[in-house]
């Protein structure tokens, strides 16, 4: 994309990353206000508001060494210009910069002496003349384009400075100035296409389609001209020159120049690329055409793509499209004007791009203006619709800015997520305003600023202030939907599913309750009549749904049309009758008013989500999937859960009233309903949850079968690779080699086959080279894997690893065969590779010998031996004529000969020459005397004058190809069995086997590069790591581990390969610092850095260059045009390959804060800027987009912030600005950082497809070769009308080897992004996400929702993969899971979920639910089932009903079914269902034996503990987000070293999500263990309770089990000290959460301060559950003497209050007397202690209090105190008014101390035993350190001294 063709390097070679990356050790932190700026470039320090002085400073730096005085004058001119631009220094950073520059000038004034003259004017004049003559004139033809551009810029600056120094410039200098300005225009800045550059033509501009597209746009004849801008005319400004149609639109509608230039290039590339694709196969022949014309179908195709949504919008609103093409149009100029207009609107729309129908509204009116202008031919001039008034942003200010202001103010009401969604309008609300015709009536055109669309609620500053005219209008409310925080959204969105399950449950209960209890009972009249009552239930459910529609959507009612309001009301009234609605999906897409009238009842009128039906085949597939699943689920529920429970229920209901052990408020309640509810409640919850279990099972089976049919795992080992390697070139030719139209059908098949093999060899070698560049293989392994580039043998030269040990085996065969040639021939040909090796070895040896021989007599000796061998073979007398048992001796001699030949570079040639001659003589003697039976006369030559081989030719050794031939031959002769295991690196093996396997999978055939779809890659970047510096690599953590030391141990083989590649052997640690630039790159390529991502994405370009070169060579070969002339065109072909890659591929990294990093004083941020700049310089086609914030003074004296979207590229040693587009405001003020970062940069992308790549992703060269195939999926015919809009690719998690946790996550992610996505895409057709599992973050999955609702199709393809980094530590993983759960909570409330849930057919809706929010809701129900079960047990035990009813002999016989039903949910708790897809996918790809082994190892490494713990994370954050909101981006961290997290840090992170809930379940289990007595002998019930004990243990201790070094004694002591310090710090104001417990405690309640009253009320209701402990336990105390009076409970509250009062007294005493009156405080505590002892003594003696009662009271009162604490937090405003907040805080501190102590005691106990820590280390790091890592040394911070020995 750059001036030199944009290539990173020559084809097939990766750019060498050598330019000095900043390690930033010397960067000044104190800024640049002193004498110098340290490592800063002056031009980098310039504030954005002073950008025009940057060229002056760069020119000064350029000439500083040559003439410091002239450089000083340039800087002085820059200072004057800066002062004139901002005299008051009011802009941001201006004052600091001017101060720095002034200091620099003061220093240079005395140090910079004149060299050419006595005064400054003459010095500058002479230097300018010298510079123009010497450098520009003489260097014009010798310097590179970038250098000449820099020199012309410098000369232009010198002339400007000269004008400021001299008032009268001599006329001869005007000649130089004019020449410079003329030439300077030839080197103007550009992105891909140098459109405005004269001079030598760039290769990209020689492409016929590009030239045709440029000519097409420049046809501006017959267009009227806009009248000049009055302001510009008054200022005598030159009238802008109109070169093309977009320049005309620029003048007509007031777009920005930067936007016009950007979209101009975009449109040209679109036209050229589409025209290439639509031409077909004869593309390369047409390169020679000079009269190429863009085809009319190209423009029509582009119009359909761009205007498809606009046309659909017009039809929906029954509007006539304003795209009107005159019937008499002779050209396609109108079409291009409409396309250009839309692109210019889109390019300047900023955040409005998220509102597609708003853009349609704007375009609709502007297209009308455009049509009026071009259709009126009466006048040659017209008045532009937007008056520029001297500005370059008229369209932005008049159209985009008002809409942006509305969005900005609405977003401000959000208060960063602290306000309910129902109180502010989001993107969807504002966009859906344009789904109704009323927008034309209210908003009008030009847009009316007083319209209620622009009204926002504002509070007047005082009561007397009158609102202005904007506020008098009533603000438009939410549109069509209101996001209310409630779980009822799940019922509202998926009411059909819930109705089905509820009605099915009712029906099964009725049937099971019948006398027979069998399914056939439904035919009995009574039972059938009872079953019909489900219609009453259905009526109630419909009534509930209609009610929710009204209540939850109430705030959007005023935005609805009257017909929609009437619909809701009538549905509410008619819901009681429960009308059955016939399916009408097929008609949904129609815009007919008649059909819309009939559809009015069944659905609201919406622009999106119409016609959500699939083709018949897809419908049958997912319908069959769900019918089978539902049959299994309902059968299981009926026979296992419901039917067996009917008998016990009947018995309980008619058993009679039980005996209560406490005071019962409803003693006369009949039929023991409390017991029945307790027994049935967990079963009902399991019934509604276990569909998720069945889905996991069925999706695993379906995904496995689907994967097997997709040929996954056919090549999964090196053995399989070797056995099928011969078939790989054929598969390669079938999929990756394009079909050329010039290839005649009668073409020789063998030549075509050889052509494919040659192409495969080139691709394979590039792949192997990339593995070597990435240090995954060594030099020897590369030699074994490479295929020779040129074959001089009669057989194909396979990679040596396939031929390993074949020659030694052949020698053994020859030695064992004594009689017949046929036997030897048969045995050698039995293995094809043995035959290939023998033939190649012989012919290569012969070739090498011939190249060494000089004398003809010597050559005749070799020829005679060759003839003898061939004649013996032809006569089949080889065994008789030769002693084959002597061949090993000959092989050893040849090995020695090859070793000598390869050493010639390193030693003196003369002694080696003698040795070689001697060896050749020995070889000839062995052959003729020892091996040949009749060869004694061959060496005898009477005419020989000198000794045999006295003269040999060693010049061939200098040829690298010849040396490679020798290396390959030596490998063939000497390689043993060990080569079978090449490569040894596991990642290299995985990539090779996957690439080979993928070639056999189904994929569309690759087109030629010219015919492929163009695409871009976009990567958002914020402040992540770009490149590791030396300081980063050597910085040690608390365990003494540095990143570099860690990486060397994690990747020992790759470290060794790296040192071999750079040819460096370090002697010690200090020696490594000599190669730190290379080491920093190596380490960065192992981490999750931007450098790794950029390198991976630039593989696309390298792959395209190679494939483009192959395409051109194929045409030459197939057309028999391989002439001398064409072979001499190699260089031009390579340049054209670079150019083709430019127009097919674009890579943009959106570095949001790049501009801030550029001028930052922070060392790390500055280093990030330098490293990003270096990336652009190393990869010239890389582009960086950023948001530039310019603070500059305005005309009224104030400062104003202006924001720009800027695109830059790397040129020479600077970043060069290409485009600058002004934004209406700061984009991130409206939306989240990542999507807004992508949105501002998307206008700079090119092509028809966009790949979204995150900063932690990677790519591989071998996968980049398949990008052409992937892009063909967009146009694949098998999809018919449902062409894909989003393509999902497989992802490989490359961080899986770091730790066991990383391995768990890697396996989980692999299963979800493979088998999960495979099933979602086919057969379920509900795939939405473009990469990861679908239950993911909102900004990712909503693109899929939106695409699906707009008739798109999201597919998944597994023949191509990209790399993905994941979090590797427990806390990072939990943060990620919390982030995902938050996102799903927000999804549950969204309109997208609601609409898809209603618009999908029933079975597709089930797929949608259980693969998105249903997964998280089912996880929450799983946990709630445990709570319901245990609280039910608590009720039965404490009330005494368990003893009186459930232990009744009549019940005991029927209790087994209850246990069976409860056991089913235990599997889900243990996380076993998450393992099912994992086992299936690993089994498919690695074999089921390996899968079983990995499963066992995972369980031994406590994977179930990890997954059970994450179940709690999902439940907590999903539920809290729905109730209270607060979902936000959680940074998870992507560090290398898994560090030890302190106890306090773990406590802060997991206290509310896991520890509190775990301790609550623990108390429930303890209470039941103490007071319960049923089922104690039941093994199955013990399993149920065991699963709960397991869940409790996982929730309480998993963070510590998976915390490195947690059980080391010193770490435990340090953690305890840190914990006590954190708990003891008082005063939370101004302190961070990791400094003070109070600050953390207050922050944990933030969600309660911003939630709704409804949610607070629910929190209080849920808190009351803790009171049941006290109520139940007090009646079981011995001191209660079995009394059931309510006074017992009242007295317990008196005790509770007394305890609280005593604690309050102690607290007050500490505050009052703790400092000054210590004696009084001690007396108070003593009196309280004596009083406590006295009361306890009385109770023990008089009241029969026992020790067990004391512990029971603690067990009962502790939950009550927690209840008081929770209610106090929920009612904090009232508590603060009552002045009890401090008491609540101290109560909370006491509970936190107790919980921390309970958690810490087991850790401290286990830390006593050293073996526990060692066991934990092996548990955590088994995978990462199985390859040689010494854990004990690493954690002790020791160095492995043996490494450098």
mmCIF file with all atom_site columns, C-alpha atoms in Angstrom, residues 351 359 380 598 617 719 762 823 960 972 1004 1136 1154 1248 1376 1381 1394 1458 1629 1669 1672 1714 1726 1728 1745 1788 1796 1827:
data_model
loop_
_atom_site.group_PDB
_atom_site.id
_atom_site.type_symbol
_atom_site.label_atom_id
_atom_site.label_alt_id
_atom_site.label_comp_id
_atom_site.label_asym_id
_atom_site.label_entity_id
_atom_site.label_seq_id
_atom_site.pdbx_PDB_ins_code
_atom_site.Cartn_x
_atom_site.Cartn_y
_atom_site.Cartn_z
_atom_site.occupancy
_atom_site.B_iso_or_equiv
_atom_site.pdbx_formal_charge
_atom_site.auth_seq_id
_atom_site.auth_comp_id
_atom_site.auth_asym_id
_atom_site.auth_atom_id
_atom_site.pdbx_PDB_model_num
ATOM 1  C CA . UNK A 1 351  ? -21.449 7.511   15.602  1.00 0.00 ? 351  UNK A CA 1
ATOM 2  C CA . UNK A 1 359  ? -28.414 7.300   7.313   1.00 0.00 ? 359  UNK A CA 1
ATOM 3  C CA . UNK A 1 380  ? -24.771 25.818  -15.920 1.00 0.00 ? 380  UNK A CA 1
ATOM 4  C CA . UNK A 1 598  ? -53.725 -9.466  8.723   1.00 0.00 ? 598  UNK A CA 1
ATOM 5  C CA . UNK A 1 617  ? -34.007 -28.798 4.522   1.00 0.00 ? 617  UNK A CA 1
ATOM 6  C CA . UNK A 1 719  ? 2.404   -41.189 11.239  1.00 0.00 ? 719  UNK A CA 1
ATOM 7  C CA . UNK A 1 762  ? 6.411   -23.598 -3.092  1.00 0.00 ? 762  UNK A CA 1
ATOM 8  C CA . UNK A 1 823  ? 13.573  -59.858 -5.458  1.00 0.00 ? 823  UNK A CA 1
ATOM 9  C CA . UNK A 1 960  ? 23.441  -22.012 -2.430  1.00 0.00 ? 960  UNK A CA 1
ATOM 10 C CA . UNK A 1 972  ? 19.251  -39.055 2.855   1.00 0.00 ? 972  UNK A CA 1
ATOM 11 C CA . UNK A 1 1004 ? -14.860 -23.745 -2.158  1.00 0.00 ? 1004 UNK A CA 1
ATOM 12 C CA . UNK A 1 1136 ? 2.728   -6.343  -9.845  1.00 0.00 ? 1136 UNK A CA 1
ATOM 13 C CA . UNK A 1 1154 ? -1.816  6.895   19.520  1.00 0.00 ? 1154 UNK A CA 1
ATOM 14 C CA . UNK A 1 1248 ? -15.942 -5.933  0.363   1.00 0.00 ? 1248 UNK A CA 1
ATOM 15 C CA . UNK A 1 1376 ? -13.387 -12.924 32.101  1.00 0.00 ? 1376 UNK A CA 1
ATOM 16 C CA . UNK A 1 1381 ? -21.989 -13.237 32.555  1.00 0.00 ? 1381 UNK A CA 1
ATOM 17 C CA . UNK A 1 1394 ? -37.126 -10.382 22.637  1.00 0.00 ? 1394 UNK A CA 1
ATOM 18 C CA . UNK A 1 1458 ? -37.245 -38.545 45.321  1.00 0.00 ? 1458 UNK A CA 1
ATOM 19 C CA . UNK A 1 1629 ? -12.632 8.170   51.853  1.00 0.00 ? 1629 UNK A CA 1
ATOM 20 C CA . UNK A 1 1669 ? -32.248 -20.358 61.439  1.00 0.00 ? 1669 UNK A CA 1
ATOM 21 C CA . UNK A 1 1672 ? -36.037 -22.977 64.143  1.00 0.00 ? 1672 UNK A CA 1
ATOM 22 C CA . UNK A 1 1714 ? -9.998  4.452   73.770  1.00 0.00 ? 1714 UNK A CA 1
ATOM 23 C CA . UNK A 1 1726 ? -14.283 -5.555  82.550  1.00 0.00 ? 1726 UNK A CA 1
ATOM 24 C CA . UNK A 1 1728 ? -19.295 -6.058  80.558  1.00 0.00 ? 1728 UNK A CA 1
ATOM 25 C CA . UNK A 1 1745 ? -28.444 -24.184 79.512  1.00 0.00 ? 1745 UNK A CA 1
ATOM 26 C CA . UNK A 1 1788 ? -19.947 -5.857  58.701  1.00 0.00 ? 1788 UNK A CA 1
ATOM 27 C CA . UNK A 1 1796 ? -11.663 -14.439 56.698  1.00 0.00 ? 1796 UNK A CA 1
ATOM 28 C CA . UNK A 1 1827 ? 8.863   -30.076 29.092  1.00 0.00 ? 1827 UNK A CA 1
#
